[in-house]
CSV table of C-alpha atoms and ligand atoms in Angstrom, one decimal:
chain,number,residue,atom,x,y,z
A,1,UNK,CA,-65.1,55.5,17.9
A,2,UNK,CA,-63.3,58.7,18.4
A,3,UNK,CA,-65.1,60.2,15.5
A,4,UNK,CA,-68.5,59.2,16.9
A,5,UNK,CA,-67.5,60.7,20.2
A,6,UNK,CA,-66.5,63.9,18.5
A,7,UNK,CA,-69.7,64.1,16.6
A,8,UNK,CA,-71.8,63.6,19.7
A,9,UNK,CA,-70.0,66.2,21.7
A,10,UNK,CA,-70.3,68.6,18.8
A,11,UNK,CA,-74.0,68.0,18.6
A,12,UNK,CA,-74.4,68.4,22.4
A,13,UNK,CA,-72.4,71.7,22.2
A,14,UNK,CA,-74.6,72.9,19.4
A,15,UNK,CA,-77.7,71.9,21.4
A,16,UNK,CA,-76.4,73.8,24.4
A,17,UNK,CA,-75.7,76.9,22.4
A,18,UNK,CA,-79.0,77.0,20.6
A,19,UNK,CA,-81.0,76.3,23.8
A,20,UNK,CA,-79.2,79.1,25.6
A,21,UNK,CA,-79.7,81.5,22.7
A,22,UNK,CA,-83.4,80.7,22.4
A,23,UNK,CA,-84.0,80.8,26.1
A,24,UNK,CA,-82.3,84.2,26.4
A,25,UNK,CA,-84.2,85.5,23.4
A,26,UNK,CA,-87.5,84.3,24.8
A,27,UNK,CA,-86.7,85.9,28.2
A,28,UNK,CA,-85.7,89.1,26.4
A,29,UNK,CA,-89.1,89.3,24.6
A,30,UNK,CA,-91.0,88.4,27.7
A,31,UNK,CA,-89.2,90.9,29.9
A,32,UNK,CA,-89.4,93.7,27.4
A,33,UNK,CA,-93.2,93.1,27.2
A,34,UNK,CA,-93.4,93.3,31.0
A,35,UNK,CA,-91.2,96.4,31.1
A,36,UNK,CA,-93.3,98.0,28.3
A,37,UNK,CA,-96.5,97.3,30.2
A,38,UNK,CA,-95.1,98.7,33.5
A,39,UNK,CA,-93.9,101.9,31.9
A,40,UNK,CA,-97.2,102.3,30.1
A,41,UNK,CA,-99.1,101.9,33.4
A,42,UNK,CA,-96.8,104.3,35.1
A,43,UNK,CA,-97.2,106.8,32.3
A,44,UNK,CA,-101.0,106.6,32.4
A,45,UNK,CA,-100.9,107.0,36.1
A,46,UNK,CA,-98.5,109.9,36.2
A,47,UNK,CA,-99.7,111.8,33.2
A,48,UNK,CA,-103.4,111.2,33.2
A,49,UNK,CA,-104.2,112.6,29.8
A,50,UNK,CA,-107.7,113.4,28.7
A,51,UNK,CA,-107.2,111.6,25.4
A,52,UNK,CA,-108.8,108.2,25.5
A,53,UNK,CA,-106.2,105.5,24.7
A,54,UNK,CA,-106.5,102.1,23.2
A,55,UNK,CA,-109.9,100.7,22.2
A,56,UNK,CA,-112.2,103.1,20.5
A,57,UNK,CA,-115.5,101.4,21.2
A,58,UNK,CA,-116.4,97.9,20.0
A,59,UNK,CA,-117.0,99.0,16.5
A,60,UNK,CA,-114.7,96.5,14.8
A,61,UNK,CA,-117.0,95.8,11.9
A,62,UNK,CA,-118.2,98.1,9.3
A,63,UNK,CA,-120.6,96.5,6.8
A,64,UNK,CA,-120.6,99.5,4.4
A,65,UNK,CA,-116.8,100.0,4.4
A,66,UNK,CA,-113.8,98.1,3.2
A,67,UNK,CA,-113.3,94.5,4.0
A,68,UNK,CA,-111.3,93.8,7.2
A,69,UNK,CA,-107.7,92.7,7.0
A,70,UNK,CA,-106.9,89.7,9.2
A,71,UNK,CA,-103.2,89.2,10.1
A,72,UNK,CA,-102.4,85.6,11.0
A,73,UNK,CA,-99.3,85.0,13.0
A,74,UNK,CA,-96.8,82.1,12.6
A,75,UNK,CA,-95.0,79.8,15.0
A,76,UNK,CA,-94.4,81.2,18.5
A,77,UNK,CA,-96.7,84.1,17.4
A,78,UNK,CA,-99.4,85.7,19.4
A,79,UNK,CA,-102.4,87.9,18.8
A,80,UNK,CA,-103.7,91.2,20.1
A,81,UNK,CA,-103.8,91.2,23.9
A,82,UNK,CA,-101.0,88.7,24.5
A,83,UNK,CA,-97.6,89.8,25.8
A,84,UNK,CA,-99.1,93.1,26.9
A,85,UNK,CA,-98.6,95.9,24.5
A,86,UNK,CA,-96.2,94.1,22.3
A,87,UNK,CA,-97.3,93.6,18.7
A,88,UNK,CA,-96.3,90.7,16.5
A,89,UNK,CA,-97.0,92.7,13.3
A,90,UNK,CA,-95.1,95.8,14.2
A,91,UNK,CA,-98.2,97.7,15.3
A,92,UNK,CA,-100.2,97.2,12.1
A,93,UNK,CA,-103.3,96.5,14.1
A,94,UNK,CA,-103.1,99.9,15.7
A,95,UNK,CA,-103.4,101.7,12.4
A,96,UNK,CA,-107.0,100.8,11.7
A,97,UNK,CA,-109.8,99.1,13.6
A,98,UNK,CA,-110.5,96.9,10.6
A,99,UNK,CA,-107.1,95.3,11.0
A,100,UNK,CA,-107.7,92.2,13.1
A,101,UNK,CA,-105.0,90.1,14.9
A,102,UNK,CA,-106.3,86.8,16.2
A,103,UNK,CA,-104.5,84.8,18.8
A,104,UNK,CA,-104.4,81.2,17.5
A,105,UNK,CA,-101.9,79.6,19.9
A,106,UNK,CA,-98.2,79.7,19.4
A,107,UNK,CA,-97.5,76.0,18.9
A,108,UNK,CA,-100.9,74.6,17.9
A,109,UNK,CA,-101.2,72.7,14.6
A,110,UNK,CA,-102.2,74.4,11.3
A,111,UNK,CA,-105.5,72.5,11.4
A,112,UNK,CA,-106.4,73.7,14.9
A,113,UNK,CA,-105.4,77.2,14.0
A,114,UNK,CA,-107.7,77.3,11.0
A,115,UNK,CA,-110.6,76.1,13.0
A,116,UNK,CA,-110.0,78.7,15.7
A,117,UNK,CA,-109.6,81.4,13.1
A,118,UNK,CA,-113.1,80.7,11.7
A,119,UNK,CA,-114.9,81.0,15.0
A,120,UNK,CA,-112.8,84.1,16.0
A,121,UNK,CA,-114.2,85.8,12.9
A,122,UNK,CA,-117.7,84.3,12.7
A,123,UNK,CA,-118.4,83.8,16.4
A,124,UNK,CA,-119.4,80.8,18.4
A,125,UNK,CA,-117.7,77.9,20.2
A,126,UNK,CA,-114.7,76.5,18.4
A,127,UNK,CA,-115.5,73.1,17.0
A,128,UNK,CA,-112.4,71.1,16.1
A,129,UNK,CA,-114.5,68.5,14.5
A,130,UNK,CA,-115.4,65.1,15.9
A,131,UNK,CA,-113.1,62.9,13.8
A,132,UNK,CA,-110.0,65.1,14.2
A,133,UNK,CA,-110.3,65.6,17.9
A,134,UNK,CA,-110.8,61.9,18.6
A,135,UNK,CA,-107.8,61.1,16.4
A,136,UNK,CA,-105.7,63.6,18.2
A,137,UNK,CA,-106.9,63.1,21.7
A,138,UNK,CA,-108.2,66.5,22.5
A,139,UNK,CA,-111.6,68.0,23.4
A,140,UNK,CA,-113.9,68.6,20.4
A,141,UNK,CA,-114.9,72.0,21.6
A,142,UNK,CA,-112.6,74.9,22.5
A,143,UNK,CA,-113.0,78.5,23.4
A,144,UNK,CA,-116.2,80.4,23.0
A,145,UNK,CA,-116.2,83.6,21.0
A,146,UNK,CA,-119.3,85.4,22.3
A,147,UNK,CA,-119.2,87.9,19.5
A,148,UNK,CA,-117.4,87.2,16.3
A,149,UNK,CA,-115.0,89.9,15.0
A,150,UNK,CA,-116.8,90.0,11.7
A,151,UNK,CA,-120.1,88.1,12.0
A,152,UNK,CA,-121.4,89.3,8.7
A,153,UNK,CA,-118.6,87.5,7.0
A,154,UNK,CA,-119.8,85.6,3.9
A,155,UNK,CA,-119.4,85.6,0.1
A,156,UNK,CA,-120.7,89.2,-0.2
A,157,UNK,CA,-118.5,90.3,2.7
A,158,UNK,CA,-115.2,88.6,2.1
A,159,UNK,CA,-112.0,89.2,3.9
A,160,UNK,CA,-108.3,90.0,3.1
A,161,UNK,CA,-105.9,87.6,4.9
A,162,UNK,CA,-102.3,88.2,5.5
A,163,UNK,CA,-100.3,85.3,6.8
A,164,UNK,CA,-96.8,85.3,8.2
A,165,UNK,CA,-94.8,82.1,8.0
A,166,UNK,CA,-97.0,79.2,9.1
A,167,UNK,CA,-99.9,81.7,9.2
A,168,UNK,CA,-100.0,81.7,5.4
A,169,UNK,CA,-100.6,78.0,5.4
A,170,UNK,CA,-103.3,78.4,8.1
A,171,UNK,CA,-105.2,80.8,5.7
A,172,UNK,CA,-105.0,78.3,2.9
A,173,UNK,CA,-106.3,75.5,5.1
A,174,UNK,CA,-109.1,77.7,6.2
A,175,UNK,CA,-110.0,78.6,2.7
A,176,UNK,CA,-110.1,74.9,1.8
A,177,UNK,CA,-112.4,74.3,4.8
A,178,UNK,CA,-114.7,77.0,3.6
A,179,UNK,CA,-114.8,75.5,0.2
A,180,UNK,CA,-115.5,72.1,1.6
A,181,UNK,CA,-118.2,73.4,3.9
A,182,UNK,CA,-116.4,71.9,6.8
A,183,UNK,CA,-118.0,73.9,9.6
A,184,UNK,CA,-121.1,72.3,11.1
A,185,UNK,CA,-124.0,74.7,11.1
A,186,UNK,CA,-122.5,76.9,8.4
A,187,UNK,CA,-123.4,75.1,5.3
A,188,UNK,CA,-123.3,78.1,3.0
A,189,UNK,CA,-119.5,78.7,3.2
A,190,UNK,CA,-117.4,78.7,0.1
A,191,UNK,CA,-113.9,79.7,-1.1
A,192,UNK,CA,-115.0,83.2,-2.1
A,193,UNK,CA,-115.3,84.2,1.5
A,194,UNK,CA,-111.6,84.9,1.0
A,195,UNK,CA,-110.9,87.9,-1.2
A,196,UNK,CA,-107.2,87.7,-1.1
A,197,UNK,CA,-104.3,85.9,0.6
A,198,UNK,CA,-101.0,87.7,1.1
A,199,UNK,CA,-98.2,85.6,2.4
A,200,UNK,CA,-95.2,87.0,4.1
A,201,UNK,CA,-92.4,84.5,4.1
A,202,UNK,CA,-95.1,81.8,4.0
A,203,UNK,CA,-94.2,78.2,4.9
A,204,UNK,CA,-95.8,76.5,1.9
A,205,UNK,CA,-93.4,73.7,1.2
A,206,UNK,CA,-92.1,73.1,4.7
A,207,UNK,CA,-88.6,74.0,6.0
A,208,UNK,CA,-85.4,72.1,6.6
A,209,UNK,CA,-85.1,74.0,9.9
A,210,UNK,CA,-87.5,71.6,11.5
A,211,UNK,CA,-84.9,68.8,11.0
A,212,UNK,CA,-82.1,71.0,12.5
A,213,UNK,CA,-84.3,71.7,15.5
A,214,UNK,CA,-84.9,68.0,16.0
A,215,UNK,CA,-87.7,66.6,13.8
A,216,UNK,CA,-86.7,63.2,12.3
A,217,UNK,CA,-85.9,63.2,8.6
A,218,UNK,CA,-87.3,59.8,7.9
A,219,UNK,CA,-91.0,60.4,8.9
A,220,UNK,CA,-91.2,64.2,9.5
A,221,UNK,CA,-93.6,63.6,12.4
A,222,UNK,CA,-91.6,62.5,15.4
A,223,UNK,CA,-88.7,64.0,17.3
A,224,UNK,CA,-85.2,62.8,17.8
A,225,UNK,CA,-84.6,61.7,21.5
A,226,UNK,CA,-82.2,64.6,22.3
A,227,UNK,CA,-82.8,67.9,20.6
A,228,UNK,CA,-83.9,71.5,21.0
A,229,UNK,CA,-87.5,70.5,20.4
A,230,UNK,CA,-87.4,67.9,23.2
A,231,UNK,CA,-86.4,70.7,25.7
A,232,UNK,CA,-89.1,72.8,24.2
A,233,UNK,CA,-91.6,70.0,24.6
A,234,UNK,CA,-90.8,69.5,28.3
A,235,UNK,CA,-91.0,73.3,28.9
A,236,UNK,CA,-94.3,73.6,27.2
A,237,UNK,CA,-95.8,70.6,29.1
A,238,UNK,CA,-94.6,72.0,32.5
A,239,UNK,CA,-95.9,75.5,31.6
A,240,UNK,CA,-99.3,74.2,30.7
A,241,UNK,CA,-99.5,71.7,33.6
A,242,UNK,CA,-98.6,74.4,36.2
A,243,UNK,CA,-101.4,76.5,34.6
A,244,UNK,CA,-100.4,79.8,36.3
A,245,UNK,CA,-103.3,82.0,35.1
A,246,UNK,CA,-101.6,85.4,34.9
A,247,UNK,CA,-98.7,83.8,33.0
A,248,UNK,CA,-101.1,82.1,30.6
A,249,UNK,CA,-103.0,85.2,29.8
A,250,UNK,CA,-99.7,86.8,29.0
A,251,UNK,CA,-98.5,84.0,26.8
A,252,UNK,CA,-100.3,80.9,25.7
A,253,UNK,CA,-99.1,77.9,23.6
A,254,UNK,CA,-102.7,77.3,22.7
A,255,UNK,CA,-103.0,73.7,24.1
A,256,UNK,CA,-106.0,74.3,26.4
A,257,UNK,CA,-108.1,71.8,24.5
A,258,UNK,CA,-105.7,69.1,25.5
A,259,UNK,CA,-106.5,69.5,29.2
A,260,UNK,CA,-102.9,69.4,30.4
A,261,UNK,CA,-103.5,71.6,33.5
A,262,UNK,CA,-102.9,69.9,36.9
A,263,UNK,CA,-106.4,70.7,37.8
A,264,UNK,CA,-107.7,68.4,35.1
A,265,UNK,CA,-105.1,65.6,34.8
A,266,UNK,CA,-103.3,65.5,38.1
A,267,UNK,CA,-99.8,64.1,38.5
A,268,UNK,CA,-100.6,61.1,36.4
A,269,UNK,CA,-101.5,63.2,33.5
A,270,UNK,CA,-98.2,65.1,33.7
A,271,UNK,CA,-96.3,61.8,33.7
A,272,UNK,CA,-98.3,60.6,30.8
A,273,UNK,CA,-97.6,63.8,28.8
A,274,UNK,CA,-93.9,63.7,29.7
A,275,UNK,CA,-93.6,60.0,28.8
A,276,UNK,CA,-95.2,60.8,25.4
A,277,UNK,CA,-98.4,58.9,25.9
A,278,UNK,CA,-100.8,61.9,25.8
A,279,UNK,CA,-100.9,65.5,24.7
A,280,UNK,CA,-100.2,67.3,21.5
A,281,UNK,CA,-96.6,66.0,21.1
A,282,UNK,CA,-97.8,62.4,21.4
A,283,UNK,CA,-100.5,62.7,18.7
A,284,UNK,CA,-98.4,65.0,16.5
A,285,UNK,CA,-101.1,67.6,16.6
A,286,UNK,CA,-98.8,70.6,16.9
A,287,UNK,CA,-97.1,72.9,14.5
A,288,UNK,CA,-93.7,71.3,13.9
A,289,UNK,CA,-94.9,68.2,12.1
A,290,UNK,CA,-96.9,70.5,9.8
A,291,UNK,CA,-93.7,72.4,8.9
A,292,UNK,CA,-91.5,69.5,7.8
A,293,UNK,CA,-91.3,68.9,4.1
A,294,UNK,CA,-93.3,65.7,4.5
A,295,UNK,CA,-96.0,67.3,6.6
A,296,UNK,CA,-96.4,70.3,4.2
A,297,UNK,CA,-96.7,67.9,1.3
A,298,UNK,CA,-99.5,66.0,3.0
A,299,UNK,CA,-101.3,69.2,3.9
A,300,UNK,CA,-100.8,70.6,0.4
A,301,UNK,CA,-102.2,67.5,-1.3
A,302,UNK,CA,-105.7,68.6,-0.2
A,303,UNK,CA,-105.3,72.4,-0.8
A,304,UNK,CA,-106.3,74.2,-4.0
A,305,UNK,CA,-105.5,77.6,-5.4
A,306,UNK,CA,-108.9,79.1,-6.2
A,307,UNK,CA,-109.7,81.0,-9.4
A,308,UNK,CA,-111.4,84.1,-7.9
A,309,UNK,CA,-109.0,84.8,-5.0
A,310,UNK,CA,-106.0,87.1,-5.3
A,311,UNK,CA,-102.8,85.5,-4.0
A,312,UNK,CA,-99.6,87.4,-3.2
A,313,UNK,CA,-96.4,86.2,-1.6
A,314,UNK,CA,-93.3,87.9,-0.4
A,315,UNK,CA,-90.3,85.6,-0.1
A,316,UNK,CA,-87.2,86.5,2.0
A,317,UNK,CA,-83.6,85.4,2.2
A,318,UNK,CA,-80.6,86.1,4.2
A,319,UNK,CA,-78.1,84.1,2.2
A,320,UNK,CA,-76.0,84.8,-0.9
A,321,UNK,CA,-74.0,82.6,-3.2
A,322,UNK,CA,-70.3,82.9,-3.3
A,323,UNK,CA,-68.2,80.6,-5.5
A,324,UNK,CA,-70.9,78.0,-5.6
A,325,UNK,CA,-71.5,78.0,-1.9
A,326,UNK,CA,-74.5,79.4,-0.1
A,327,UNK,CA,-73.6,81.4,2.9
A,328,UNK,CA,-75.2,84.0,5.3
A,329,UNK,CA,-75.4,87.4,3.6
A,330,UNK,CA,-73.6,89.2,6.4
A,331,UNK,CA,-73.1,89.3,10.1
A,332,UNK,CA,-75.0,92.6,10.6
A,333,UNK,CA,-78.5,92.6,9.3
A,334,UNK,CA,-79.2,89.1,10.5
A,335,UNK,CA,-80.8,88.7,13.9
A,336,UNK,CA,-78.3,87.1,16.3
A,337,UNK,CA,-80.9,84.4,17.2
A,338,UNK,CA,-81.2,83.4,13.5
A,339,UNK,CA,-77.6,83.7,12.4
A,340,UNK,CA,-76.6,80.2,13.4
A,341,UNK,CA,-79.7,78.8,11.8
A,342,UNK,CA,-79.2,80.7,8.6
A,343,UNK,CA,-75.7,79.2,8.4
A,344,UNK,CA,-76.9,75.7,9.3
A,345,UNK,CA,-79.8,75.8,6.8
A,346,UNK,CA,-77.5,77.0,4.0
A,347,UNK,CA,-75.3,73.9,4.6
A,348,UNK,CA,-78.2,71.5,5.2
A,349,UNK,CA,-78.0,68.1,3.5
A,350,UNK,CA,-80.7,65.5,3.7
A,351,UNK,CA,-79.2,62.3,5.1
A,352,UNK,CA,-78.2,59.8,2.5
A,353,UNK,CA,-79.6,56.8,4.2
A,354,UNK,CA,-83.2,58.0,4.4
A,355,UNK,CA,-85.4,58.4,1.3
A,356,UNK,CA,-85.7,62.0,0.3
A,357,UNK,CA,-89.0,63.8,1.1
A,358,UNK,CA,-90.1,63.9,-2.5
A,359,UNK,CA,-89.0,62.8,-5.9
A,360,UNK,CA,-86.4,65.1,-7.4
A,361,UNK,CA,-85.4,66.6,-4.1
A,362,UNK,CA,-82.0,68.5,-4.3
A,363,UNK,CA,-80.2,69.9,-1.3
A,364,UNK,CA,-79.1,72.9,-3.3
A,365,UNK,CA,-82.7,74.0,-3.9
A,366,UNK,CA,-83.3,74.3,-0.2
A,367,UNK,CA,-80.1,76.2,0.8
A,368,UNK,CA,-81.3,79.8,0.3
A,369,UNK,CA,-83.1,80.7,3.5
A,370,UNK,CA,-83.9,83.4,6.1
A,371,UNK,CA,-83.0,81.4,9.2
A,372,UNK,CA,-86.5,80.1,9.7
A,373,UNK,CA,-87.7,79.0,6.2
A,374,UNK,CA,-86.2,78.1,2.9
A,375,UNK,CA,-86.8,80.7,0.2
A,376,UNK,CA,-88.0,78.1,-2.2
A,377,UNK,CA,-90.8,77.2,0.2
A,378,UNK,CA,-92.0,80.7,0.4
A,379,UNK,CA,-92.8,81.8,-3.2
A,380,UNK,CA,-95.8,79.6,-3.8
A,381,UNK,CA,-97.2,76.1,-3.0
A,382,UNK,CA,-95.2,73.5,-4.9
A,383,UNK,CA,-95.7,70.2,-3.2
A,384,UNK,CA,-97.0,67.8,-4.2
A,385,UNK,CA,-98.0,69.7,-7.3
A,386,UNK,CA,-96.9,73.1,-8.4
A,387,UNK,CA,-99.6,75.8,-8.3
A,388,UNK,CA,-99.7,78.6,-10.9
A,389,UNK,CA,-97.3,81.5,-10.1
A,390,UNK,CA,-95.5,84.4,-11.6
A,391,UNK,CA,-92.3,85.8,-10.2
A,392,UNK,CA,-92.3,89.6,-9.7
A,393,UNK,CA,-89.1,91.5,-9.0
A,394,UNK,CA,-90.7,95.0,-8.7
A,395,UNK,CA,-94.3,96.0,-8.2
A,396,UNK,CA,-94.3,97.9,-11.6
A,397,UNK,CA,-94.3,94.5,-13.4
A,398,UNK,CA,-97.7,93.9,-11.9
A,399,UNK,CA,-100.0,96.4,-13.3
A,400,UNK,CA,-103.3,94.6,-13.4
A,401,UNK,CA,-104.0,92.1,-10.6
A,402,UNK,CA,-105.0,88.7,-11.6
A,403,UNK,CA,-106.8,86.2,-9.4
A,404,UNK,CA,-106.1,82.5,-9.1
A,405,UNK,CA,-102.3,82.8,-9.4
A,406,UNK,CA,-99.5,83.4,-6.8
B,1,NAG,C1,-120.5,102.0,15.4
B,1,NAG,O1,-120.9,102.1,14.0
B,1,NAG,C2,-122.2,102.6,13.8
B,1,NAG,C3,-122.5,102.5,12.3
B,1,NAG,O2,-121.3,102.3,11.5
B,1,NAG,C4,-122.3,104.0,14.3
B,1,NAG,O3,-123.6,104.5,14.2
B,1,NAG,C5,-121.9,104.0,15.8
B,1,NAG,O4,-121.9,105.3,16.3
B,1,NAG,C6,-120.5,103.4,16.0
B,1,NAG,N1,-120.3,103.2,17.5
B,1,NAG,C7,-119.1,103.5,18.0
B,1,NAG,C8,-119.0,103.3,19.5
B,1,NAG,O5,-118.2,104.0,17.4
B,2,NAG,C1,-111.3,68.3,28.9
B,2,NAG,O1,-112.1,68.8,30.0
B,2,NAG,C2,-113.4,69.2,29.7
B,2,NAG,C3,-114.1,69.7,30.9
B,2,NAG,O2,-113.3,70.4,31.7
B,2,NAG,C4,-114.2,68.0,29.2
B,2,NAG,O3,-115.4,68.3,28.7
B,2,NAG,C5,-113.4,67.4,28.0
B,2,NAG,O4,-114.0,66.2,27.5
B,2,NAG,C6,-112.0,67.1,28.4
B,2,NAG,N1,-111.3,66.6,27.2
B,2,NAG,C7,-110.5,65.6,27.2
B,2,NAG,C8,-109.8,65.3,25.8
B,2,NAG,O5,-110.2,64.9,28.1
B,3,NAG,C1,-88.4,73.4,-3.0
B,3,NAG,C2,-89.4,72.9,-3.9
B,3,NAG,O1,-90.0,73.7,-4.6
B,3,NAG,N1,-89.6,71.7,-3.9
B,3,NAG,C3,-90.5,71.0,-4.6
B,3,NAG,C4,-91.9,71.4,-4.1
B,3,NAG,O2,-92.8,70.5,-4.8
B,3,NAG,C5,-92.6,70.3,-6.2
B,3,NAG,C6,-93.5,69.2,-6.6
B,3,NAG,O3,-93.0,68.0,-6.1
B,3,NAG,C7,-91.2,70.1,-6.6
B,3,NAG,O4,-91.2,70.0,-8.0
B,3,NAG,C8,-90.4,71.2,-6.1
B,3,NAG,O5,-89.1,71.1,-6.5
C-alpha cells in the first residue's frame, strides 16, 4: 500500500516537473518569437534601409536549375511564416530560394502531413482521401494551395527531401503514396519523383519516449488517463476551440480539418472533444500514435526503400555507456528540456506484463537516445523488416553514392 502510494506520488511529481518544464520552454519559444518580430518591426521602422528585405519576388521555382530542397519538420515543428521570423531549420530556408519549408501542422498524423506536403508542392486543394477521412472523422478536403511551390514536379523534375525526426517518416510515406498513385487526378506519379531522402534523427522505428510521455505500452495508440499528453490534449483542444485567429496564424497544431473551432461545433463539440468522443485524439489520427514502436511498425509494413532513390540518415545520441549502464553524456551539451528525458529513456524498460512490441525486442537496444528518439530508430527503417543500410562513420568512407540503400 505504502509502496503504491510512493509510486503514485513520484509519478505525479514527475508529471508536475515535466509539464512545468515543457510549458516554460513553449512559453520561452513563443515569447522569443514575438520579441524577435517586435524588434524586427522596430528596426525596419527606425532604420528604413533601401535594401529590400525578405521575399525576393515569387520566383520559387526554377525549371532549368537544380532541384529544390524541401525541409520537412517534425513534431511541434512549423514551417516558414509561423512563429514570426523564427526558423525551425536554423535559417536554412534563407540561404536559397529553392529551399522550401512547408508547414504541415505540429501535431497532425504522418499520413495527413504527407497528403498536405504533396499539395503544398504541386498545388490544389488538399485531399486527405475519402476512406481515411471517414475513418478518422475529419473533412476530406483541407487547405487550398492556389499555386504549388513546385508545380512542375514530376519524374523529370524530382525533389530532394530532408526530414527531421517524424518529418523523415512523412517523406517516406509521401514517396510510397507517389509510387502507389494515391493522389486522385495525378495518375502519373511514381517513386522517382523523389530524388533523395535525407533523414536527420529520423523516427523510423518509433521511440520509447512516447510511452514516457503517456502512450500506453500495450496498444501504442491510446493514452494513459493521467499523463503529460493528456494535459497537452486538453490544451490543444482548448486552443483550437477558442480559435483566436492571430494566435493561430502564429502557431497552428494543424487540426483545422477536424472543425474543432467554437464557430463550427459550439459548446457541445467542445464537450465531445474533451470527453474523447470526437477530434484527432479520439480517432488516433495525430502524431503520437505514429511514433510508438507499434505505430511505426504498422506504418513501415507498407513502406519500401526504392532502388533509384538516394537515402541518407544522420543518427544522434546524447548518452554514453559507463560500466554497462547507459547514462546521459553530460549535463552541459544537453538541452535542459531534454535532460530528464535522456535520462529516463536511457533507463526505460518495457513493462514485463505486456507483450513486447515486436519479437526479439530488448530494452538495451533502445537505451541510447537523444532525449526525443532512440538512436537505433534513427539509422534506417528496421521494423517489421530491416531495409538495406550501410553504417558510415566519416564521409570519406562514402566516395560514390549508391541509390536504394540507407
Ligand atoms: C523569375 O524567373 C524568370 C526565369 O527564370 C525570370 O525571367 C524572371 O525575371 C524572374 N522573376 C523574378 C521576379 O525574379
Ligand atoms: C467541417 O466544416 C466544413 C465547412 O465549414 C464542412 O464542409 C465539413 O464537412 C466539416 N467536416 C466535418 C468532419 O464535420
Ligand atoms: C531497435 C530496432 O532496430 N528494433 C528492431 C526494428 O525492427 C527489426 C525487425 O523486427 C528488428 O530486428 C530490430 O531489432
